PDB file of C-alpha atoms in Angstrom:
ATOM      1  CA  UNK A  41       0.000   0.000   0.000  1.00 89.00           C
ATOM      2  CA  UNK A  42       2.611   2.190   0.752  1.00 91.00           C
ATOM      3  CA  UNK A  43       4.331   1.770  -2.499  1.00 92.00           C
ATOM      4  CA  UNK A  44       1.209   2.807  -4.110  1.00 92.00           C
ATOM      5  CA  UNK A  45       0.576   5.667  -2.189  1.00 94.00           C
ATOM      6  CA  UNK A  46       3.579   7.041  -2.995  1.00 93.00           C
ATOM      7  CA  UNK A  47       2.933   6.497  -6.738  1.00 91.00           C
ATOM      8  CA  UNK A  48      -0.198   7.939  -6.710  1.00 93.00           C
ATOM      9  CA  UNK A  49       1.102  11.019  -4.976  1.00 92.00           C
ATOM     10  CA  UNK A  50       4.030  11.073  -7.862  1.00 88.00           C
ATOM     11  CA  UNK A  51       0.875  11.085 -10.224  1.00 88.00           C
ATOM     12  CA  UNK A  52      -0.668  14.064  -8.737  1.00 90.00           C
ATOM     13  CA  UNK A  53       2.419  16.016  -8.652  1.00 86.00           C
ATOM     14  CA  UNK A  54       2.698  15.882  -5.143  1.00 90.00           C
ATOM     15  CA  UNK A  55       5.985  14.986  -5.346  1.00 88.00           C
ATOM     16  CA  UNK A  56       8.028  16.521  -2.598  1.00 89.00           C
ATOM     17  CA  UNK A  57      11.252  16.268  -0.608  1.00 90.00           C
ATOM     18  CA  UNK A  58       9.126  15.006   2.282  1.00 92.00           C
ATOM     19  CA  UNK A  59       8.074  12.169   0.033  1.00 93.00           C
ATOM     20  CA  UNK A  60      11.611  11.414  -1.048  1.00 93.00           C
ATOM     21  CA  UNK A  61      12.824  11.154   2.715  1.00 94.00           C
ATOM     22  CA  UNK A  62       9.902   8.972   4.402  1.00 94.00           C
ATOM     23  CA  UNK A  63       9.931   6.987   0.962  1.00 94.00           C
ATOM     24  CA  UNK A  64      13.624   5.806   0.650  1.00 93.00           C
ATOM     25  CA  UNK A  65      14.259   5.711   4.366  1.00 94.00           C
ATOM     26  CA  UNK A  66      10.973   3.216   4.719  1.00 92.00           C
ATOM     27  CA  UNK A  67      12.158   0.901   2.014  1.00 93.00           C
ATOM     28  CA  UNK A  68      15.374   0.680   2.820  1.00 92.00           C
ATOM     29  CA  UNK A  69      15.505   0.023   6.520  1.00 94.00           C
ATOM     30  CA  UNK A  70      11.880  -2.114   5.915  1.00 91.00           C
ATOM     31  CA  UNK A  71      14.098  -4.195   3.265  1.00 91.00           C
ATOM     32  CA  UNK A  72      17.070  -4.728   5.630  1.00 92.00           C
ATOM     33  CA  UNK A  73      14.859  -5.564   8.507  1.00 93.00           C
ATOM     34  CA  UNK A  74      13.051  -8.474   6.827  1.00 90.00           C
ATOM     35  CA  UNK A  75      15.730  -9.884   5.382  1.00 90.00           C
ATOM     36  CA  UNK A  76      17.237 -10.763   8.640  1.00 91.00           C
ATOM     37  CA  UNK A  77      14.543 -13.502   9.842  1.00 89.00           C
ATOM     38  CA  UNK A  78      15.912 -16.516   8.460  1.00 88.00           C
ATOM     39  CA  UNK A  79      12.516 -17.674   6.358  1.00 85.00           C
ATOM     40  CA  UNK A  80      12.032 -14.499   4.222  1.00 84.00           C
ATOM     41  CA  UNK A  81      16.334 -14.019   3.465  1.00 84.00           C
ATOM     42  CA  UNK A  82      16.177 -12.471   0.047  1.00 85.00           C
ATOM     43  CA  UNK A  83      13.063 -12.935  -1.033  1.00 83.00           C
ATOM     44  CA  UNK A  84      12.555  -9.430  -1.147  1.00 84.00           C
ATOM     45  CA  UNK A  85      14.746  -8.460  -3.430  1.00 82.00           C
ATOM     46  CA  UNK A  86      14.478 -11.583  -5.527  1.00 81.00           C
ATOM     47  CA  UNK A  87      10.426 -12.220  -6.085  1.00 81.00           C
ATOM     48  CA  UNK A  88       7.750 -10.350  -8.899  1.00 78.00           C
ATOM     49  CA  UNK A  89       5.994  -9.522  -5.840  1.00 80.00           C
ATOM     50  CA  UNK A  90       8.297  -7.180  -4.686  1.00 83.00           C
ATOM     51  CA  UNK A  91       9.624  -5.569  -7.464  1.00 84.00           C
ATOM     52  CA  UNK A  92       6.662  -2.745  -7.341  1.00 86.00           C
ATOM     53  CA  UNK A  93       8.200  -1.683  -4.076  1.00 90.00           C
ATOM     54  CA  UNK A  94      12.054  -1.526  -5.790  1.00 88.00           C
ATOM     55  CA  UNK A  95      10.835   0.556  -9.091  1.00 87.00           C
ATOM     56  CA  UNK A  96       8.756   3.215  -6.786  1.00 90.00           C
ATOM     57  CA  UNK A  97      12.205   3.287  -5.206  1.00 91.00           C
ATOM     58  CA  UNK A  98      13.728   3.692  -7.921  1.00 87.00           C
ATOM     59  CA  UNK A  99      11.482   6.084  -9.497  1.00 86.00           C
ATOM     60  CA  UNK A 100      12.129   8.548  -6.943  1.00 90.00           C
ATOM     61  CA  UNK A 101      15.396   8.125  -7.271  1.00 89.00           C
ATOM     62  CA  UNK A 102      14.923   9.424 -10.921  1.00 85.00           C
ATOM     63  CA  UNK A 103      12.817  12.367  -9.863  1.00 85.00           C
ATOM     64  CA  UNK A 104      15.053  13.440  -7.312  1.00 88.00           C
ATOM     65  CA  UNK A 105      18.112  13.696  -9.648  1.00 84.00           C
ATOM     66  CA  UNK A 106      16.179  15.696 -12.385  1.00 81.00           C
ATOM     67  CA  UNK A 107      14.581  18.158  -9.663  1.00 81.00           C
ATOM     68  CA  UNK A 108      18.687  18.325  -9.159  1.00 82.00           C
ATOM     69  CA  UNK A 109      19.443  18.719 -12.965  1.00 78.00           C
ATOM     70  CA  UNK A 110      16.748  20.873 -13.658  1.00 77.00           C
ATOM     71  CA  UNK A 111      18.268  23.620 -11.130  1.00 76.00           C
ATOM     72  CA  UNK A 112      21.382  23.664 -12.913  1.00 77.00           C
ATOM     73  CA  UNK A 113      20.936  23.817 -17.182  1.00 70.00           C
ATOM     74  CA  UNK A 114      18.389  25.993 -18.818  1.00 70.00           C
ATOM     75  CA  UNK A 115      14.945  24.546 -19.260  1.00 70.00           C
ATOM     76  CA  UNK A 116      15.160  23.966 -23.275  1.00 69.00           C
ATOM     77  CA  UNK A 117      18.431  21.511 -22.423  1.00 67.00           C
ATOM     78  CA  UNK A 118      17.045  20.144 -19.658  1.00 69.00           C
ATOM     79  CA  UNK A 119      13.594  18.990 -21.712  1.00 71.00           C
ATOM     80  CA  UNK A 120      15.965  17.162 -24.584  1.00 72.00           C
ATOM     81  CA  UNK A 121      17.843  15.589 -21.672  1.00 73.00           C
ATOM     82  CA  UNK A 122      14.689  14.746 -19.343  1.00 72.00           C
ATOM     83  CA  UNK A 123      13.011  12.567 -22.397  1.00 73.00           C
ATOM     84  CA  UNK A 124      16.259  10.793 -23.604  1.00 77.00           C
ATOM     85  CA  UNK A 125      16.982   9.694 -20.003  1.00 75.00           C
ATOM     86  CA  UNK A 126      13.682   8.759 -18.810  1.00 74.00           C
ATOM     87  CA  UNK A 127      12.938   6.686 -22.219  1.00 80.00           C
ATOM     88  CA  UNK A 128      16.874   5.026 -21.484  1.00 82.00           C
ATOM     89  CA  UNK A 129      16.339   3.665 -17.815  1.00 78.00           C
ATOM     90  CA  UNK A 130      12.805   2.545 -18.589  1.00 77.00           C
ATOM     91  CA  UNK A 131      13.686   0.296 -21.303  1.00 82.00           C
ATOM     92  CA  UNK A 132      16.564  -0.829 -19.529  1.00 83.00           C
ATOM     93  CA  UNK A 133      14.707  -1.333 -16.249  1.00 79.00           C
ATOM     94  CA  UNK A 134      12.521  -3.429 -17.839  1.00 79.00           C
ATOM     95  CA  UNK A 135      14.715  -5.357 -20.241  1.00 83.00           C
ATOM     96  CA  UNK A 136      16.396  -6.327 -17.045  1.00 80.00           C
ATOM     97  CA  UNK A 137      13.638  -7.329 -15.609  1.00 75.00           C
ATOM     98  CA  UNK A 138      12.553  -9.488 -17.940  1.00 78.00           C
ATOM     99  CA  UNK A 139      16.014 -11.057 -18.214  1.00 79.00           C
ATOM    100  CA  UNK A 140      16.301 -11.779 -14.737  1.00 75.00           C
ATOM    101  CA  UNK A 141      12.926 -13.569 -14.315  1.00 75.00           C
ATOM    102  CA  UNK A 142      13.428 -15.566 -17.333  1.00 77.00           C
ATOM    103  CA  UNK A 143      17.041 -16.778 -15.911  1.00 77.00           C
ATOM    104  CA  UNK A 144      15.129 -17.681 -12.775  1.00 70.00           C
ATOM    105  CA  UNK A 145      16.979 -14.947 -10.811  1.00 70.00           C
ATOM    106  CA  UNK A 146      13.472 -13.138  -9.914  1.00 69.00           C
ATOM    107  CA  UNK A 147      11.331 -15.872  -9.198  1.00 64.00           C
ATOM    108  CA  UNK A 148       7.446 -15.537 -11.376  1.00 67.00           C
ATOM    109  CA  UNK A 149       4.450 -14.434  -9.551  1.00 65.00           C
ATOM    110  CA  UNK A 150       3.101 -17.168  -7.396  1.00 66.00           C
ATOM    111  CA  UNK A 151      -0.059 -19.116  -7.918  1.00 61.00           C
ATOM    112  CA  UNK A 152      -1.946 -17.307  -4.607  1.00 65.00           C
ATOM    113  CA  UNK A 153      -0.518 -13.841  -6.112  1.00 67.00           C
ATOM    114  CA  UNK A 154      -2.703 -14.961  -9.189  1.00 65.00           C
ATOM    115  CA  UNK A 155      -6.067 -16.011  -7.523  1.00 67.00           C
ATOM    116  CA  UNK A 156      -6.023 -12.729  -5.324  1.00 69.00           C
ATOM    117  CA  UNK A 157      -6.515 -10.805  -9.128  1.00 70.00           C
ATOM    118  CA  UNK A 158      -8.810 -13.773 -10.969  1.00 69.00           C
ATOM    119  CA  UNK A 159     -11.136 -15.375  -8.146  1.00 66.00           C
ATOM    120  CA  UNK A 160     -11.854 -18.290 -10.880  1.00 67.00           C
ATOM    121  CA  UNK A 161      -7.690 -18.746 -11.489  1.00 66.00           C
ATOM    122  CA  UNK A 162      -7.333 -21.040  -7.920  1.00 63.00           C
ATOM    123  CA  UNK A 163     -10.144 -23.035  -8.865  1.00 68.00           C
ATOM    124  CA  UNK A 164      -8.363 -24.320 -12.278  1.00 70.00           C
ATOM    125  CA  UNK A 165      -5.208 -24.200 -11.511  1.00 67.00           C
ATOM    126  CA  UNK A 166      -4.674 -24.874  -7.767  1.00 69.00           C
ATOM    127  CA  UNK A 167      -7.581 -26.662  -6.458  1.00 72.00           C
ATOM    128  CA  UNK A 168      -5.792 -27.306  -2.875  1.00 73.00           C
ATOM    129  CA  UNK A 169      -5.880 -23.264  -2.265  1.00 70.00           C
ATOM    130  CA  UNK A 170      -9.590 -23.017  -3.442  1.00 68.00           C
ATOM    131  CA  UNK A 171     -10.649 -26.388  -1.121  1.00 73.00           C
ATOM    132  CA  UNK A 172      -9.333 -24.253   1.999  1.00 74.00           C
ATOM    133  CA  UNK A 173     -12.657 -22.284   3.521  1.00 72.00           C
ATOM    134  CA  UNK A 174     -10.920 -19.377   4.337  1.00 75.00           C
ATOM    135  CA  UNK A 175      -9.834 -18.976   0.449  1.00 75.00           C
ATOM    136  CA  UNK A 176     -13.273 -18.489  -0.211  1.00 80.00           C
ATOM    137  CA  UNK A 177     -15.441 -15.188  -1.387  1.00 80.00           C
ATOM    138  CA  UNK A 178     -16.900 -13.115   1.568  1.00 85.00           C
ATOM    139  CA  UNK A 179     -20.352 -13.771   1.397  1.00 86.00           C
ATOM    140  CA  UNK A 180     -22.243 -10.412   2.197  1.00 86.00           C
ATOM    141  CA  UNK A 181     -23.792 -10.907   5.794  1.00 88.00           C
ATOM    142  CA  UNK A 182     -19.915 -11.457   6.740  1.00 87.00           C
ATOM    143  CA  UNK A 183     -19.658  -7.960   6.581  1.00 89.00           C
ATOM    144  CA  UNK A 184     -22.389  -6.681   8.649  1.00 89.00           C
ATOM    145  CA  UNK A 185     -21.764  -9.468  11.281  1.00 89.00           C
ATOM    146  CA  UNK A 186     -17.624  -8.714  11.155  1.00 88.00           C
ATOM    147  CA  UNK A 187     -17.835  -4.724  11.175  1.00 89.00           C
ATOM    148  CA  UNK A 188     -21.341  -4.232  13.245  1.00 87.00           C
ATOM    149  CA  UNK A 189     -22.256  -0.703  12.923  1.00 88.00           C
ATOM    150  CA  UNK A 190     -19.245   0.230  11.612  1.00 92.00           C
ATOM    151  CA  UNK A 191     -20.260  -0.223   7.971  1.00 91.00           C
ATOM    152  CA  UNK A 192     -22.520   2.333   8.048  1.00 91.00           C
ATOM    153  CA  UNK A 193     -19.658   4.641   8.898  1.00 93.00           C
ATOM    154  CA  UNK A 194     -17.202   3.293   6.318  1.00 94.00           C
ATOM    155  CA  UNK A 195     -18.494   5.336   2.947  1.00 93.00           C
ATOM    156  CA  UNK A 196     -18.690   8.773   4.874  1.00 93.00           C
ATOM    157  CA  UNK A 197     -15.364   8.121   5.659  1.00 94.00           C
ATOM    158  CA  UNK A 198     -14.188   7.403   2.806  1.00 94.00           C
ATOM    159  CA  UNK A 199     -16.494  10.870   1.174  1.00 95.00           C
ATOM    160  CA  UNK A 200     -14.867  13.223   4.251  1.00 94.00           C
ATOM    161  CA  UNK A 201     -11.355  11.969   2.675  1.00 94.00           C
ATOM    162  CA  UNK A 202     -12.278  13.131  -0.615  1.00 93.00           C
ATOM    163  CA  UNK A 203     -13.647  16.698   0.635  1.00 91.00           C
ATOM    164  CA  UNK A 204      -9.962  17.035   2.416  1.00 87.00           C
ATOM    165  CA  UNK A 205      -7.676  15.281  -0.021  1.00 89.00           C
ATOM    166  CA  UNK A 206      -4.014  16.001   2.125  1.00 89.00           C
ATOM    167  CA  UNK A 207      -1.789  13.367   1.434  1.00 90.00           C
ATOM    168  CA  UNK A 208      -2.649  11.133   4.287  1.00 91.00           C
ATOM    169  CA  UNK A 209      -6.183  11.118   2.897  1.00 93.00           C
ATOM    170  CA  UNK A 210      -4.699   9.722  -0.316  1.00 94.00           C
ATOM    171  CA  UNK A 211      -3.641   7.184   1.870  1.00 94.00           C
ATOM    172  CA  UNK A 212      -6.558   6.104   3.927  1.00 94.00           C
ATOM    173  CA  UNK A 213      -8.925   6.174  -0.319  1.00 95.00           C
ATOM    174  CA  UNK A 214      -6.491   4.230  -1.768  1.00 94.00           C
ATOM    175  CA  UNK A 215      -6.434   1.569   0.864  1.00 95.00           C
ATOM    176  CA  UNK A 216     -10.218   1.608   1.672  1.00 95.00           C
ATOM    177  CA  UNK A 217     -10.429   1.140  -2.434  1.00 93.00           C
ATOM    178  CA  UNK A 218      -8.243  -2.082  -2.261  1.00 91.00           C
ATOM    179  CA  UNK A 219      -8.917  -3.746   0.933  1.00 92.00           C
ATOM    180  CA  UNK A 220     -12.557  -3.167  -0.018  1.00 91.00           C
ATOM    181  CA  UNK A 221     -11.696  -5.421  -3.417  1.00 89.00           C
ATOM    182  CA  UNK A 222      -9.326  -8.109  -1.568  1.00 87.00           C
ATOM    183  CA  UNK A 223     -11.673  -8.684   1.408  1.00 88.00           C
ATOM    184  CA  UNK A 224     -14.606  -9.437  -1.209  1.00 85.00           C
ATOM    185  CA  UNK A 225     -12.252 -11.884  -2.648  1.00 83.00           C
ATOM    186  CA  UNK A 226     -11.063 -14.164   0.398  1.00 83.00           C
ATOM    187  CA  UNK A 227     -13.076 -14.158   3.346  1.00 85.00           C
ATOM    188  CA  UNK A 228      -9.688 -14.353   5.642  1.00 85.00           C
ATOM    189  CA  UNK A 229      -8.764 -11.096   3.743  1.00 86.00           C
ATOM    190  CA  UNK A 230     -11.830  -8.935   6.276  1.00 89.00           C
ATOM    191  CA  UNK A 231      -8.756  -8.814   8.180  1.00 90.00           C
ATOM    192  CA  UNK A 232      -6.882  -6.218   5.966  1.00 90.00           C
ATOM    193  CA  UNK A 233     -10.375  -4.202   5.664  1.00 93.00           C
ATOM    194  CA  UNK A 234     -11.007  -3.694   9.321  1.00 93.00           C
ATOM    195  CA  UNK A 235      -8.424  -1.297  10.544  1.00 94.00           C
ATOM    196  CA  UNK A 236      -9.103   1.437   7.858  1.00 94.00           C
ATOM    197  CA  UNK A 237     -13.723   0.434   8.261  1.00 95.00           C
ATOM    198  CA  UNK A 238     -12.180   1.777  11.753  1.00 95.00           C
ATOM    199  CA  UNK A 239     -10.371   4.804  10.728  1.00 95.00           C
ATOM    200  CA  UNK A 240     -13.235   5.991   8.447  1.00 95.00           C
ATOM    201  CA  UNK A 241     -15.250   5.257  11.069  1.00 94.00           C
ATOM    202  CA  UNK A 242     -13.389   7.250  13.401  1.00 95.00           C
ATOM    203  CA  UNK A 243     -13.001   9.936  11.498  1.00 94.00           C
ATOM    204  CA  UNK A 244     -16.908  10.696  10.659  1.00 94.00           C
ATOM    205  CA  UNK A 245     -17.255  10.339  14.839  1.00 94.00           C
ATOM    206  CA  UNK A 246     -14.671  12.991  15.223  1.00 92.00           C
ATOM    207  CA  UNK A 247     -16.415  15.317  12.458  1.00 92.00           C
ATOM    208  CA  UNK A 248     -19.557  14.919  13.467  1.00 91.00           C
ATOM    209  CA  UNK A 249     -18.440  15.868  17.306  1.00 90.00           C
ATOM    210  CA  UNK A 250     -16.562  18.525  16.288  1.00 87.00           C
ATOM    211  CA  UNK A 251     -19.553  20.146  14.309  1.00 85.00           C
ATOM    212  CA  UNK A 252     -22.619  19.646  16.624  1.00 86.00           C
ATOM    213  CA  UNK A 253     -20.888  19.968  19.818  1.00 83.00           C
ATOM    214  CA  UNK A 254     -19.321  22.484  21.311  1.00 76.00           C
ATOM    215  CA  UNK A 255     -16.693  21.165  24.329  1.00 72.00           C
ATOM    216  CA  UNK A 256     -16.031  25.130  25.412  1.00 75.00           C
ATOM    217  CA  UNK A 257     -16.639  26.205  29.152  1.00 75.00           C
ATOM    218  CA  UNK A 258     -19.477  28.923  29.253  1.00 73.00           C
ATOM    219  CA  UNK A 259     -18.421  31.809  29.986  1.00 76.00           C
ATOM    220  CA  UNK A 260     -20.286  33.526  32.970  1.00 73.00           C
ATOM    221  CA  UNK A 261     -20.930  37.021  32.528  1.00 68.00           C
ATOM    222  CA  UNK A 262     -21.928  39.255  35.659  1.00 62.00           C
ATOM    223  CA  UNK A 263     -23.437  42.776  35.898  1.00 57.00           C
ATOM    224  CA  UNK A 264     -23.902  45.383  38.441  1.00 54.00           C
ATOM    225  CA  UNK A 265     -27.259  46.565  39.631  1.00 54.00           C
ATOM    226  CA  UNK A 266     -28.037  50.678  40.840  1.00 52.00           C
ATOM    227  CA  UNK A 267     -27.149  49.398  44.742  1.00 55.00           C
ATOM    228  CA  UNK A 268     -23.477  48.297  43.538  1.00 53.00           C
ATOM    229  CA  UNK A 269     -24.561  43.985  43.846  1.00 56.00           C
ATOM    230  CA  UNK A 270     -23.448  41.776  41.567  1.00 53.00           C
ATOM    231  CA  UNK A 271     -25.870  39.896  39.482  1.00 51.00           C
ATOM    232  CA  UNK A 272     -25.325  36.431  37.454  1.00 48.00           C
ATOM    233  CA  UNK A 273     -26.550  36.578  34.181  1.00 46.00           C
ATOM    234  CA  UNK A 274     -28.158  33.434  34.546  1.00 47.00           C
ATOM    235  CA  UNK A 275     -31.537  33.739  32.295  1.00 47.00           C
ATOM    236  CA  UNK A 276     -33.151  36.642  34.868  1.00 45.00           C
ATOM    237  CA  UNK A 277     -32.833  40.106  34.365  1.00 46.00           C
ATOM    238  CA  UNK A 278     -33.987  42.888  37.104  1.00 44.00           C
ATOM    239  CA  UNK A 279     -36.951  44.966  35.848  1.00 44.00           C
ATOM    240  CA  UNK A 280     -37.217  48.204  37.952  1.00 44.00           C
ATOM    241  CA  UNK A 281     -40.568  49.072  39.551  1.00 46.00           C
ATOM    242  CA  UNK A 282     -41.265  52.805  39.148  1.00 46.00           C
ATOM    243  CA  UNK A 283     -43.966  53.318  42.298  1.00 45.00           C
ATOM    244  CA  UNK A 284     -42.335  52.091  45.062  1.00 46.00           C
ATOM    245  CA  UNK A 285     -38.031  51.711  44.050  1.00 44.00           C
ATOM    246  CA  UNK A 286     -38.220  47.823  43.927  1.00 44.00           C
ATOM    247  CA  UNK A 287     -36.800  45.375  41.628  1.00 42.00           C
ATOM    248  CA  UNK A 288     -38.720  42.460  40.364  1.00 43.00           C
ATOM    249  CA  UNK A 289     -37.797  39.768  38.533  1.00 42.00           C
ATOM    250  CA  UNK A 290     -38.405  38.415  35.357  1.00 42.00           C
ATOM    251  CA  UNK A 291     -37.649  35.959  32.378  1.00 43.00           C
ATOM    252  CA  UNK A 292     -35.134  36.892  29.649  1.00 42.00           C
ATOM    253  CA  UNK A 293     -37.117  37.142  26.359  1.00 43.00           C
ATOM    254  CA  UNK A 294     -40.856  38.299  27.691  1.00 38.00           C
TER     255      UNK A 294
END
């Protein structure tokens, strides 16, 4: 998701230096980290299923050393340059891509990688992974028993996120939008749909509280009368009787 995210943002020119930073420094420490537990090794560096991860690495990479170029040749020059490079590393890129996964280097999407994107490919092909229950599509009531109220929630979320649109509410769409597609495909998958259900959730609690109530401490305001007392403005104000000096009270409004 994160990869994505940070695609997505490089597609609505939201590219930034902030981006670059939290980007490189989460792939590369999150790379190094995995690979030390014994069962994943190199896997991530060595499977189709991580190479999306690599080339959004990569790609900012790229955009960070033309934001560099562009700030030093004029902008005619720096056009020319910009398309002969870019159209250079792509094919490259991906002519040695496809060279490493046909010398069995990068190992070929798995079969489970497959039946996530086809729901009728595990059926065919891999009949042991569509025998398991879990493996199965979500029926419908699964999501009203699993999420409760919460359900109801989700979609305003999701709509308050588009009336924002900061790049954390790029985030929360574009996971909603694919967690909403996976869970529907493997009923074991409602587990990567309920923590954002809860953050939409959350967040149409929070605007909804913020609108219609108002958390302040009233403010008491206090007046004086002609004999120097003070008087609490609480709903009462002193109405002076003309025949006899006396001060009777009655309610605000009448």
């Amino acid at each position: 998701m994160l990869p994505l995210h940070a695609f997505i943002l490089i597609l609505m020119g939201r590219y930034s230096s902030r981006l670059y930073v939290a980007y490189s420094t989460y792939y590369a420490l999150g790379t190094l980290a995995s690979m030390q537990i014994p069962f994943v090794g190199f896997m991530p560096v060595r499977t189709s299923e991580h190479m999306a991860a690599l080339g959004i690495f990569g790609l900012l990479q790229l955009i960070a050393f033309t934001q560099f170029v562009r700030s030093l040749l004029p902008s005619r020059q720096f056009t020319l340059l910009l398309r002969v490079f870019l159209i250079a590393v792509f094919v490259a890129s991906l002519g040695a891509l496809v060279v490493l996964t046909l010398t069995g280097t990068i190992a070929p999407w798995t079969g489970r990688f497959y039946s996530l994107w086809d729901t009728g490919y595990a059926k065919i092909h891999i009949p042991i992974i569509a025998s398991v229950s879990e493996h199965q599509p979500t029926p419908w009531p699964s999501y009203f028993f699993d999420l409760s109220w919460l359900i109801w929630l989700f979609p305003g979320g999701v709509w308050l996120c588009f009336r924002r649109l900061g790049d954390e509410h790029v985030f929360v769409i574009v996971y909603a939008v694919m967690a909403s597609y996976f869970s529907g495909v493997m009923v074991r998958l409602m587990l990567t749909l309920t923590p954002v259900v809860c953050v939409c959730g959350g967040i149409v609690v929070s605007d909804v509280l913020s609108t219609y109530l108002d958390a302040r401490r009233p403010v008491v305001e206090e007046s004086k009368d002609a004999t120097g007392r003070q008087r609490k403005a609480s709903g009462e104000t002193a109405v002076s009787d003309g025949t006899n000096g006396m001060t009777t009270s009655g309610e605000m409004g009448c």
